[in-house]
N, C-alpha and C. Protein backbone atom coordinates (compact mmCIF):
# COMPACT_ATOMS: atom_id res chain seq x y z
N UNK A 1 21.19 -0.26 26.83
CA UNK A 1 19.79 -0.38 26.49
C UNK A 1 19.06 -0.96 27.69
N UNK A 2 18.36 -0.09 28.43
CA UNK A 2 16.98 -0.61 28.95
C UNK A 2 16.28 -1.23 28.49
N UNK A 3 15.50 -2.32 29.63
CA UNK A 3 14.20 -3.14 29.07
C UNK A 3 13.28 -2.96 29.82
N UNK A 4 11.72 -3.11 29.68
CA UNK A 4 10.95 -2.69 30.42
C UNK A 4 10.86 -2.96 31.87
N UNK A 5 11.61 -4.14 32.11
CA UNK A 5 11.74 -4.05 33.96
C UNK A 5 12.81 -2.56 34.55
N UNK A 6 13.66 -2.83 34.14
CA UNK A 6 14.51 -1.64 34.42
C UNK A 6 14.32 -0.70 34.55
N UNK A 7 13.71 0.12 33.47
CA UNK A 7 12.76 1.12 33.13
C UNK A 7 11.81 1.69 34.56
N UNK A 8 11.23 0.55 34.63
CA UNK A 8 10.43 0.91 35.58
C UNK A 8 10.91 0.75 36.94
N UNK A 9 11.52 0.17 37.47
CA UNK A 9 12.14 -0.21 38.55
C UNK A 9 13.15 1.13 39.03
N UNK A 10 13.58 1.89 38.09
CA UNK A 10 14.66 2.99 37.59
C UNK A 10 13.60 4.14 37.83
N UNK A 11 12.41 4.35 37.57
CA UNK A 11 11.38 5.74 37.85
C UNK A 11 11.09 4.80 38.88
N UNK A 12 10.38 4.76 39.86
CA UNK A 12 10.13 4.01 40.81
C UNK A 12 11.34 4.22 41.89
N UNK A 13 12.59 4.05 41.88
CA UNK A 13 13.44 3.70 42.41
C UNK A 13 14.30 5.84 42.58
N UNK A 14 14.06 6.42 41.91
CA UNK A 14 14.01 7.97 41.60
C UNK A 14 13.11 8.50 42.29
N UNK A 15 12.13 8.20 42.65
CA UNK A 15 10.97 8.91 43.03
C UNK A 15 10.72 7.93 44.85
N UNK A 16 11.62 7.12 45.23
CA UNK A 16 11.67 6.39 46.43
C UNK A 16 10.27 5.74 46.83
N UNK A 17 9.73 5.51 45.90
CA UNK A 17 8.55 4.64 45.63
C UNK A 17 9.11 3.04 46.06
N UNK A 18 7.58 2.67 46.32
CA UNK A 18 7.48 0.99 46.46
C UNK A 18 6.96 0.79 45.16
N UNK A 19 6.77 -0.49 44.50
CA UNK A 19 6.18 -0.73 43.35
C UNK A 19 4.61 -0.96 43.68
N UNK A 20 3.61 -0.54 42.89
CA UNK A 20 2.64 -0.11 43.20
C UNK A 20 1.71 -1.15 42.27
N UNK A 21 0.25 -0.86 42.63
CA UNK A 21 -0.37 -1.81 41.67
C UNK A 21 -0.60 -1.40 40.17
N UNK A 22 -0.15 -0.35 39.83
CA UNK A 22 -0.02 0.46 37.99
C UNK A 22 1.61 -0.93 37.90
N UNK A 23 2.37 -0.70 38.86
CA UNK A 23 3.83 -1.11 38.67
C UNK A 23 3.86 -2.72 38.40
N UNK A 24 3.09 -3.25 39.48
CA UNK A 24 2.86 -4.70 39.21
C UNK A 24 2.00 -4.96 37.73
N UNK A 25 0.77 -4.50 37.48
CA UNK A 25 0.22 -4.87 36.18
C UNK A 25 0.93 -4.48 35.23
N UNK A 26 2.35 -3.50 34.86
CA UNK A 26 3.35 -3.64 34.36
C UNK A 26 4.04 -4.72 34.13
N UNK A 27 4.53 -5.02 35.25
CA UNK A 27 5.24 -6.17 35.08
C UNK A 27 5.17 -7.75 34.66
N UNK A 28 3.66 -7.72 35.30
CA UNK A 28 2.76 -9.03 34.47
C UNK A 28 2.58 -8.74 33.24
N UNK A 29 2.21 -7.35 32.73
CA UNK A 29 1.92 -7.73 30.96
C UNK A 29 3.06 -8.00 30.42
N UNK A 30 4.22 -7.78 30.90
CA UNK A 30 5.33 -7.92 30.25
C UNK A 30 6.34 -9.30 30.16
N UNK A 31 6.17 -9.82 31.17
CA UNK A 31 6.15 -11.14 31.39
C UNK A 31 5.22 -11.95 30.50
N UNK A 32 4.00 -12.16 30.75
CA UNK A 32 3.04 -12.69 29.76
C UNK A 32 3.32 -12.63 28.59
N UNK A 33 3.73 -11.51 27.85
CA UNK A 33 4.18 -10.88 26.95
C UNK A 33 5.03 -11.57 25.85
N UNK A 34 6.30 -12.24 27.37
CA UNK A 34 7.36 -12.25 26.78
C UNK A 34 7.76 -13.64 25.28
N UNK A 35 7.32 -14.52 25.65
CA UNK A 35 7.65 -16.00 25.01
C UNK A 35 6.97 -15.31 23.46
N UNK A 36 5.86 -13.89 23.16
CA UNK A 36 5.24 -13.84 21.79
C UNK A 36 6.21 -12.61 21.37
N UNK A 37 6.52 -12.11 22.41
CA UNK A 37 7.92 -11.20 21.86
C UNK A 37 9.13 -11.61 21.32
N UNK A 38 9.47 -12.78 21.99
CA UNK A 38 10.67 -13.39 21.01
C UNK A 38 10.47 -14.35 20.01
N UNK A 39 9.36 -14.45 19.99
CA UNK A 39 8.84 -15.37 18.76
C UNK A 39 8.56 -14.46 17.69
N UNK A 40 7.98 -13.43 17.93
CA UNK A 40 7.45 -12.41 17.02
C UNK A 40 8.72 -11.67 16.54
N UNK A 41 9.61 -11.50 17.11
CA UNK A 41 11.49 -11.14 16.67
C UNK A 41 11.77 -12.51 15.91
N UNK A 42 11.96 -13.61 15.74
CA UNK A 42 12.43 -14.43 15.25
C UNK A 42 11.74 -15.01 13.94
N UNK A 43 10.68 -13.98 14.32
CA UNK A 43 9.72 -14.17 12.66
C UNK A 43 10.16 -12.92 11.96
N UNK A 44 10.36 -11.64 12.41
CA UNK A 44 10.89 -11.06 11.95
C UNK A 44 12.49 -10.81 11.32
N UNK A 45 13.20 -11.32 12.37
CA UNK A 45 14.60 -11.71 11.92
C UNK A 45 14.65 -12.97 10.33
N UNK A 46 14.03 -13.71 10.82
CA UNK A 46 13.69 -14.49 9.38
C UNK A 46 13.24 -13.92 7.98
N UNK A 47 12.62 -12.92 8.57
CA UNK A 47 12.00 -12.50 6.80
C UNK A 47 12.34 -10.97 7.01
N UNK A 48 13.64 -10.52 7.45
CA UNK A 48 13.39 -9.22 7.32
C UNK A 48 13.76 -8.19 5.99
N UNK A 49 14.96 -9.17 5.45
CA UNK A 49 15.06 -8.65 3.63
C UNK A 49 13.55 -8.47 3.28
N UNK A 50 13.11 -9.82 3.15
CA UNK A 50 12.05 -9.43 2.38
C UNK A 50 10.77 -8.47 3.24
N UNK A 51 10.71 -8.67 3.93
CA UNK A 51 9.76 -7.07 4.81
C UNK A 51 9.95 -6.27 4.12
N UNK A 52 11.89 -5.47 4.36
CA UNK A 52 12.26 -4.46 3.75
C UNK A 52 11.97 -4.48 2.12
N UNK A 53 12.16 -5.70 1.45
CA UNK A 53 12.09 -5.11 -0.04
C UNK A 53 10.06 -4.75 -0.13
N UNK A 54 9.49 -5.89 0.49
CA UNK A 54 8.12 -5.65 0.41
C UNK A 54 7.35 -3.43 0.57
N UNK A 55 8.42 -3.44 1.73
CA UNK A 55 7.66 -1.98 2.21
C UNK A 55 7.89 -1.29 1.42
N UNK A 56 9.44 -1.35 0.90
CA UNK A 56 9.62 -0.68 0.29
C UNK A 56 8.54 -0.47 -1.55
N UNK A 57 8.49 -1.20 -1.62
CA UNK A 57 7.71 -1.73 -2.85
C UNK A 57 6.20 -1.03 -2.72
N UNK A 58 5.92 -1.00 -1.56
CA UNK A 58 4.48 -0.92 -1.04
C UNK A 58 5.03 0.83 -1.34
N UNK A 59 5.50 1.51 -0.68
CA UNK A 59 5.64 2.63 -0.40
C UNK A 59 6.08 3.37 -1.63
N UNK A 60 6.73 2.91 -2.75
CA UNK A 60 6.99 3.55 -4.00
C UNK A 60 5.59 3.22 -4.90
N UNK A 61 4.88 2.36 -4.66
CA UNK A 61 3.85 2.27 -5.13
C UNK A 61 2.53 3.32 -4.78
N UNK A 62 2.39 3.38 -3.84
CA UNK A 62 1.95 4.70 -2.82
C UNK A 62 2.39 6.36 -3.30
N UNK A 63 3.59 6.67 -3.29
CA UNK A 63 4.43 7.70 -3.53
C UNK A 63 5.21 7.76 -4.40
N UNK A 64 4.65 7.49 -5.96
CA UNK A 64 5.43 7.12 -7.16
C UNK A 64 6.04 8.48 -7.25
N UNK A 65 6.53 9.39 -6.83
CA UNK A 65 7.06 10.79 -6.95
C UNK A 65 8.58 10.47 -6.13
N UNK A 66 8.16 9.71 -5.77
CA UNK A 66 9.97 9.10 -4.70
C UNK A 66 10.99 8.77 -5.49
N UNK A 67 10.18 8.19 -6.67
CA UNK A 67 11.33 7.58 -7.55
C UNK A 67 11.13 7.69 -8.89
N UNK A 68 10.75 8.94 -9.04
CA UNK A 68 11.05 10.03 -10.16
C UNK A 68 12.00 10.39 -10.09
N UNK A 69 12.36 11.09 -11.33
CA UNK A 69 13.78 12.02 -11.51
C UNK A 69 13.11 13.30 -10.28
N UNK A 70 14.36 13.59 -9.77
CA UNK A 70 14.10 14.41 -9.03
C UNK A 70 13.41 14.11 -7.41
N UNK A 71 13.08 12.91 -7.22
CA UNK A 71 12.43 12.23 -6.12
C UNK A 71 13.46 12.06 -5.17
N UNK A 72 13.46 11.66 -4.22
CA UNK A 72 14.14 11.88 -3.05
C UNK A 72 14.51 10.26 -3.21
N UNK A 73 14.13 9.23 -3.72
CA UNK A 73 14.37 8.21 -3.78
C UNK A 73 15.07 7.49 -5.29
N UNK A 74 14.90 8.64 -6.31
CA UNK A 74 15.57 8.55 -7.34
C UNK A 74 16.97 8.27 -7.76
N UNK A 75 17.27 7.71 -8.24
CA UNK A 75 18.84 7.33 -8.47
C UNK A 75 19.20 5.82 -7.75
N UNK A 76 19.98 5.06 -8.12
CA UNK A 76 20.31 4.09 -7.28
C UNK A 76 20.52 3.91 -5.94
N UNK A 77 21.54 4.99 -5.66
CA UNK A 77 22.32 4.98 -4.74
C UNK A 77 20.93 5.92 -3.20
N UNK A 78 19.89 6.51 -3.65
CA UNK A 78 19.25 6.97 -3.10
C UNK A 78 18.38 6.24 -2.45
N UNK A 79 18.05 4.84 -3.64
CA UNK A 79 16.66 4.06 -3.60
C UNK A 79 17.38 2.76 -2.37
N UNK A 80 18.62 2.73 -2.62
CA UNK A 80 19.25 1.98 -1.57
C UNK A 80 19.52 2.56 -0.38
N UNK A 81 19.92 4.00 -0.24
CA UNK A 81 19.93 4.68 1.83
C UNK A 81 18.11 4.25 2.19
N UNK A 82 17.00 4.44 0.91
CA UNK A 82 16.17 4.42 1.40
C UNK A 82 15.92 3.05 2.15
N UNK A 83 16.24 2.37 1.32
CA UNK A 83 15.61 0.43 2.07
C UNK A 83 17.13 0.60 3.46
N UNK A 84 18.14 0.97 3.30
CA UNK A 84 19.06 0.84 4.28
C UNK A 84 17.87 1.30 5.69
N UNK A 85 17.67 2.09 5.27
CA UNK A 85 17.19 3.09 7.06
C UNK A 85 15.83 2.05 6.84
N UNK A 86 14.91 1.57 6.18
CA UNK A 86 13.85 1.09 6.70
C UNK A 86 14.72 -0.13 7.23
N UNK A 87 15.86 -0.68 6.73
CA UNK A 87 15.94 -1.56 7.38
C UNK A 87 16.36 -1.93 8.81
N UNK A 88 16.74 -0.44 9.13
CA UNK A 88 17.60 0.13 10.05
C UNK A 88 16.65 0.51 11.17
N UNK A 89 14.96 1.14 10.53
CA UNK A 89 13.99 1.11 11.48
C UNK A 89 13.37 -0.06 12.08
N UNK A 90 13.29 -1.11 10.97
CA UNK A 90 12.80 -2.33 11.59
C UNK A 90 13.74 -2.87 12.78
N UNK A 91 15.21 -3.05 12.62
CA UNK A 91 15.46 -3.89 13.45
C UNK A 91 15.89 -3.14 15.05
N UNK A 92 15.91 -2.05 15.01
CA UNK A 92 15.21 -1.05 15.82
C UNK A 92 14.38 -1.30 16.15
N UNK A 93 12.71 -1.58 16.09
CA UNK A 93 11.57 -1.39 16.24
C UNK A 93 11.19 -2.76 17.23
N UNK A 94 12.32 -4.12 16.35
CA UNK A 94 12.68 -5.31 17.10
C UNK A 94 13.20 -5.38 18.12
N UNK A 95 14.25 -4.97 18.65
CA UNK A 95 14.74 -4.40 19.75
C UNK A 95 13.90 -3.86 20.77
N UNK A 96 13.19 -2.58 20.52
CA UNK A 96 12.19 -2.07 21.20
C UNK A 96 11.54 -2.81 21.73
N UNK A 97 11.04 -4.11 21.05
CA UNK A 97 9.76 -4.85 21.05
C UNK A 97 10.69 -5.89 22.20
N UNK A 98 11.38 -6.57 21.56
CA UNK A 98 12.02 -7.64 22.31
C UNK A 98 12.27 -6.84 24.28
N UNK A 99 12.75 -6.09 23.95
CA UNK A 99 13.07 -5.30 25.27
C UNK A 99 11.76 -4.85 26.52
N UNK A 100 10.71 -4.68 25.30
CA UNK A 100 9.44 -3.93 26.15
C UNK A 100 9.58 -2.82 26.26
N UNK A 101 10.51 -2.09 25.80
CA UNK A 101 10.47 -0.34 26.06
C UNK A 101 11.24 0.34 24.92
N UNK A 102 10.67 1.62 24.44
CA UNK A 102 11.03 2.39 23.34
C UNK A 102 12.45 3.51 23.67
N UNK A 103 12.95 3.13 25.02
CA UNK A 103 14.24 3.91 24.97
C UNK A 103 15.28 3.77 23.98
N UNK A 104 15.58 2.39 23.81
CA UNK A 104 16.39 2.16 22.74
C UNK A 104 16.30 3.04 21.17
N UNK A 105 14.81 3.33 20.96
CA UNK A 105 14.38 3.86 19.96
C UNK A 105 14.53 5.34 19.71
N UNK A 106 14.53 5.92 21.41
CA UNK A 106 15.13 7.89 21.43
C UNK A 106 16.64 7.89 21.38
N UNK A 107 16.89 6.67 22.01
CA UNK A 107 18.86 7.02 21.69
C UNK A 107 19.55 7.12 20.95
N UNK A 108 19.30 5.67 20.05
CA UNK A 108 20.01 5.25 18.83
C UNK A 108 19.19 5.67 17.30
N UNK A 109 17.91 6.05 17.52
CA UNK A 109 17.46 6.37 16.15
C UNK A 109 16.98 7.70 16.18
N UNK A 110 15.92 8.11 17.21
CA UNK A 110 15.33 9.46 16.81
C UNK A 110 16.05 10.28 16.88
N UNK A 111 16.87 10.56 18.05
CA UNK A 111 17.88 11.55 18.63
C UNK A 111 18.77 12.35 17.27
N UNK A 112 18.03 13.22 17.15
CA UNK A 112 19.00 13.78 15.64
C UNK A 112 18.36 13.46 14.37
N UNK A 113 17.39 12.66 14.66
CA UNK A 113 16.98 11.99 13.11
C UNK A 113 16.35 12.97 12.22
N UNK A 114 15.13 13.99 12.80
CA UNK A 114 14.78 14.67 11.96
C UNK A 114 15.68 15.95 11.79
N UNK A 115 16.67 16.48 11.99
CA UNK A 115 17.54 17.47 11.62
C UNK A 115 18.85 17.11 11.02
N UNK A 116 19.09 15.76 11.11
CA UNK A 116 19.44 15.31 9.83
C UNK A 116 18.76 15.10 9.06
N UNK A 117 17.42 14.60 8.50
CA UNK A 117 16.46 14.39 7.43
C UNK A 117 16.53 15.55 6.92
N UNK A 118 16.20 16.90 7.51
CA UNK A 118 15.75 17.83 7.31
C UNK A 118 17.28 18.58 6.44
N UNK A 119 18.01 18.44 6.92
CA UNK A 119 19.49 19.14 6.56
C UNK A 119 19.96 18.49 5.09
N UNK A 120 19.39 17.19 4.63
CA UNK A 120 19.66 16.46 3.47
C UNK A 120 18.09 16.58 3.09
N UNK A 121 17.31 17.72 2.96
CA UNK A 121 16.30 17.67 2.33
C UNK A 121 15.82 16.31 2.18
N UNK A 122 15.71 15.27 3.45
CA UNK A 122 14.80 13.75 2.89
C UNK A 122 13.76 14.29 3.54
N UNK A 123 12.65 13.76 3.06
CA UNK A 123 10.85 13.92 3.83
C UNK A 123 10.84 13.10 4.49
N UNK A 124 10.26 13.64 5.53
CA UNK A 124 9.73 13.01 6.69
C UNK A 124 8.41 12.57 6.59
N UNK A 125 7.69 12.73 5.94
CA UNK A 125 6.63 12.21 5.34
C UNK A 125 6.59 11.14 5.39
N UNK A 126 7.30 10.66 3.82
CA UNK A 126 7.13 9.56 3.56
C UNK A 126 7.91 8.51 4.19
N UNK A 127 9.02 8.68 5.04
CA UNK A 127 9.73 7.87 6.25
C UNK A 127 8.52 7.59 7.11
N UNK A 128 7.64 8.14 7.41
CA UNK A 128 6.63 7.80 8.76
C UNK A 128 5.95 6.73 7.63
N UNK A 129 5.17 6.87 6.43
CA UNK A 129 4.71 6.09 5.60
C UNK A 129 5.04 4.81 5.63
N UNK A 130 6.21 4.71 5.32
CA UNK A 130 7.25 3.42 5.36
C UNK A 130 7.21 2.55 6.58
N UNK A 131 7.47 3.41 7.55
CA UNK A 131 7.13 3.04 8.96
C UNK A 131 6.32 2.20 9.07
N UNK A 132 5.18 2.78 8.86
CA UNK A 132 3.69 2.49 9.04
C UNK A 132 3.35 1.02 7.96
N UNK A 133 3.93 1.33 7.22
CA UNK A 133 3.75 0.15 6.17
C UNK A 133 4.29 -0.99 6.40
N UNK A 134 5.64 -1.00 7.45
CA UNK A 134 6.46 -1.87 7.63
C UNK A 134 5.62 -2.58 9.18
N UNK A 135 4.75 -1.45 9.67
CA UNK A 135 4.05 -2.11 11.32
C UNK A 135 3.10 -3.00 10.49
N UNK A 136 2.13 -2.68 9.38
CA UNK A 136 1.64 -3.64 9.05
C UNK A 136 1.67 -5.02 8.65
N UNK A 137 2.66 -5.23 7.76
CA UNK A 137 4.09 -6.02 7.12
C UNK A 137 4.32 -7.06 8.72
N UNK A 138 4.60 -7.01 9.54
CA UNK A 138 5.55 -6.82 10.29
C UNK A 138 4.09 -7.98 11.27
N UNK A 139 3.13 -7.08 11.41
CA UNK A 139 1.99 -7.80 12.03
C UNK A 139 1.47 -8.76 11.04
N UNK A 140 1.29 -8.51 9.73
CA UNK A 140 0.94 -10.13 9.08
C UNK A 140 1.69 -11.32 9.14
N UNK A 141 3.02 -11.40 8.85
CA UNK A 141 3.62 -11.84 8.77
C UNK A 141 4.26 -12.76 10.48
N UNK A 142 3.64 -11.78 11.42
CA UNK A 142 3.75 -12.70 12.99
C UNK A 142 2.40 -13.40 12.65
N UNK A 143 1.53 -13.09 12.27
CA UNK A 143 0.10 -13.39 12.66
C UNK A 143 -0.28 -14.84 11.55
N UNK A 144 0.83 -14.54 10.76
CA UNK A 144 0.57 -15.90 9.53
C UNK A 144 1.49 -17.41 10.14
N UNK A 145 2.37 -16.74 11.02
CA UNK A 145 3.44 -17.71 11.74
C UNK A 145 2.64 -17.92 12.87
N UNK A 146 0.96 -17.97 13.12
CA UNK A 146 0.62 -18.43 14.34
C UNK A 146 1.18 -17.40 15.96
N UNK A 147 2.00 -16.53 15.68
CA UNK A 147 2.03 -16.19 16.62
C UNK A 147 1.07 -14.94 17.22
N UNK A 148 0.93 -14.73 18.47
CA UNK A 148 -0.23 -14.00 18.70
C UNK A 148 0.09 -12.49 18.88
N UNK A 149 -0.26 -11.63 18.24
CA UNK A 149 -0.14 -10.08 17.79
C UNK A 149 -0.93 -9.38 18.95
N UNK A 150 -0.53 -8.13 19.65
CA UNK A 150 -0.88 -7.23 20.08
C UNK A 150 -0.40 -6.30 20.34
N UNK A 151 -0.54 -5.28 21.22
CA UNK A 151 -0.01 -3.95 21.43
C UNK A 151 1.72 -4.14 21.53
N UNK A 152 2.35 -5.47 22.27
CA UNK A 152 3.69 -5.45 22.01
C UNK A 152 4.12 -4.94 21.04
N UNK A 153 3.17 -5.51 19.71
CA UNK A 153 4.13 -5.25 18.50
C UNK A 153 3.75 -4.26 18.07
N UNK A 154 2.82 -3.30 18.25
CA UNK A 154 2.37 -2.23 17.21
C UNK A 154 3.62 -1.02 18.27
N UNK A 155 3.74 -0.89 19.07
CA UNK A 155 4.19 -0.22 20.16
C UNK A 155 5.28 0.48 19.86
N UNK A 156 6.41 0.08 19.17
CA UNK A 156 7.69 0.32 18.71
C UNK A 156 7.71 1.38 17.74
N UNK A 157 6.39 0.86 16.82
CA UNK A 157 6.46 1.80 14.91
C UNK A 157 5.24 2.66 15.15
N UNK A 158 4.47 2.47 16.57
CA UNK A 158 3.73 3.69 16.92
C UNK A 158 4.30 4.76 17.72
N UNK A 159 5.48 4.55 17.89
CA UNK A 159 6.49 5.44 18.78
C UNK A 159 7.26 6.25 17.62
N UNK A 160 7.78 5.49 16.97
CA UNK A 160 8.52 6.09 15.82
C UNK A 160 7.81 6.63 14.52
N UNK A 161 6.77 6.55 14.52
CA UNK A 161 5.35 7.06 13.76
C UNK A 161 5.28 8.77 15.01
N UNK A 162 4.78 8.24 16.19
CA UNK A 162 4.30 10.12 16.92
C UNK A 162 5.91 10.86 17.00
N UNK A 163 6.86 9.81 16.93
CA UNK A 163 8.01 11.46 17.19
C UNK A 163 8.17 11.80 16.20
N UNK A 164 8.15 11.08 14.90
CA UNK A 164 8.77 11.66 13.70
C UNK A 164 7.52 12.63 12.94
N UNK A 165 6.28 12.57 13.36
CA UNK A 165 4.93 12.94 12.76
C UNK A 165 4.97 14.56 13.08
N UNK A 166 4.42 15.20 12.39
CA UNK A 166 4.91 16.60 12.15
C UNK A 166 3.61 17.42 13.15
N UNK A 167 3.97 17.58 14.03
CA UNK A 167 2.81 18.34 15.31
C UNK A 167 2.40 19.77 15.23
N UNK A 168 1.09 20.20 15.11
CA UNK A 168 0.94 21.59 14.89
C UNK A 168 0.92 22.24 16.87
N UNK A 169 1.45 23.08 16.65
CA UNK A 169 1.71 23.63 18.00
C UNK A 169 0.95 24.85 17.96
C-alpha cells in the first residue's frame, strides 16, 4: 500500500521530473493534514460497529425493498454479508484516508467488485447508497469529537461512490 508521498514521488520519479510547485502544495496539504487524519481514524476505529449498524439502519430505512422477501438483503444470512462489506468499505475508506491516497481502495476493494456484485445479482445501487450514508456518518461523528473535517475525509467514499456509480457512455 502506497501513501500519498510515495504516490507522488513514484509519478514524478517515472516521468524524470523534479518536484514541482503542483508537487510541493501536495505535499504540504498532506502533512498539515496529517495529525486530523489520524485522529479522524481513531474516531472512527472507536465507533465503527456502531457506524456500521447506524448505516446500515439508515439505508434499510431508505430502501425498505432490501429487506423484503425477495430483497437482496432479505434473510439473515444476507442482511449480515450486507453490514460485513459496509464494514469492509469503511475500514477501507480509513486506510485510504490515513494513507492520503485511494490506491489502496483500486487494489483491495474495487478491482473485481462490480462483476462480482453483478454475477451474485447484488445492486450496485444501493452499495453506493450505503457508501454515501456511511461518508456522512463518518463526518458527524469526527466533527462531534472536535476534530476538524475536510476533503481528507470525504475523499475515500467519494472515490468509491464515482467507480462504483453507473456511467452513461
Amino acid at each position: 500500500m502506497r501513501d500519498a508521498v510515495t504516490s507522488l514521488i513514484k509519478n514524478y520519479d517515472l516521468t524524470g521530473r523534479y518536484l514541482d510547485r503542483d508537487a510541493i502544495d501536495q505535499l504540504k496539504s498532506y502533512f498539515q493534514t496529517g495529525t486530523a487524519r489520524v485522529q479522524a481514524a481513531a474516531v472512527i476505529n472507536g465507533n465503527a460497529a456502531g457506524l456500521v449498524k447506524q448505516a446500515g439502519s439508515q439505508l434499510f430505512e431508505e430502501l425498505p425493498e432490501l429487506i423484503r422477501p425477495g430483497g437482496n438483503a432479505y434473510t439473515t444470512r444476507r442482511y449480515a454479508a450486507c453490514l460485513r462489506d459496509m464494514d469492509y468499505y469503511l475500514r477501507y475508506a480509513t486506510y485510504a484516508m490515513v494513507a492520503g491516497d485511494t490506491d489502496v481502495l483500486d487494489e483491495r476493494v474495487l478491482q473485481g467488485l462490480r462483476e462480482t456484485y453483478n454475477s451474485l445479482s447484488v445492486p450496485i445501487g444501493p452499495t453506493v447508497v450505503g457508501i454515501g450514508i456511511l461518508n456522512n456518518l463518518v463526518r458527524e461523528q469526527v466533527a462531534a469529537a472536535g476534530v476538524p473535517t475536510g476533503e481528507y475525509l470525504d475523499r475515500p467514499f467519494d472515490h468509491l461512490i464515482r467507480e462504483l456509480s453507473e456511467t452513461d457512455i
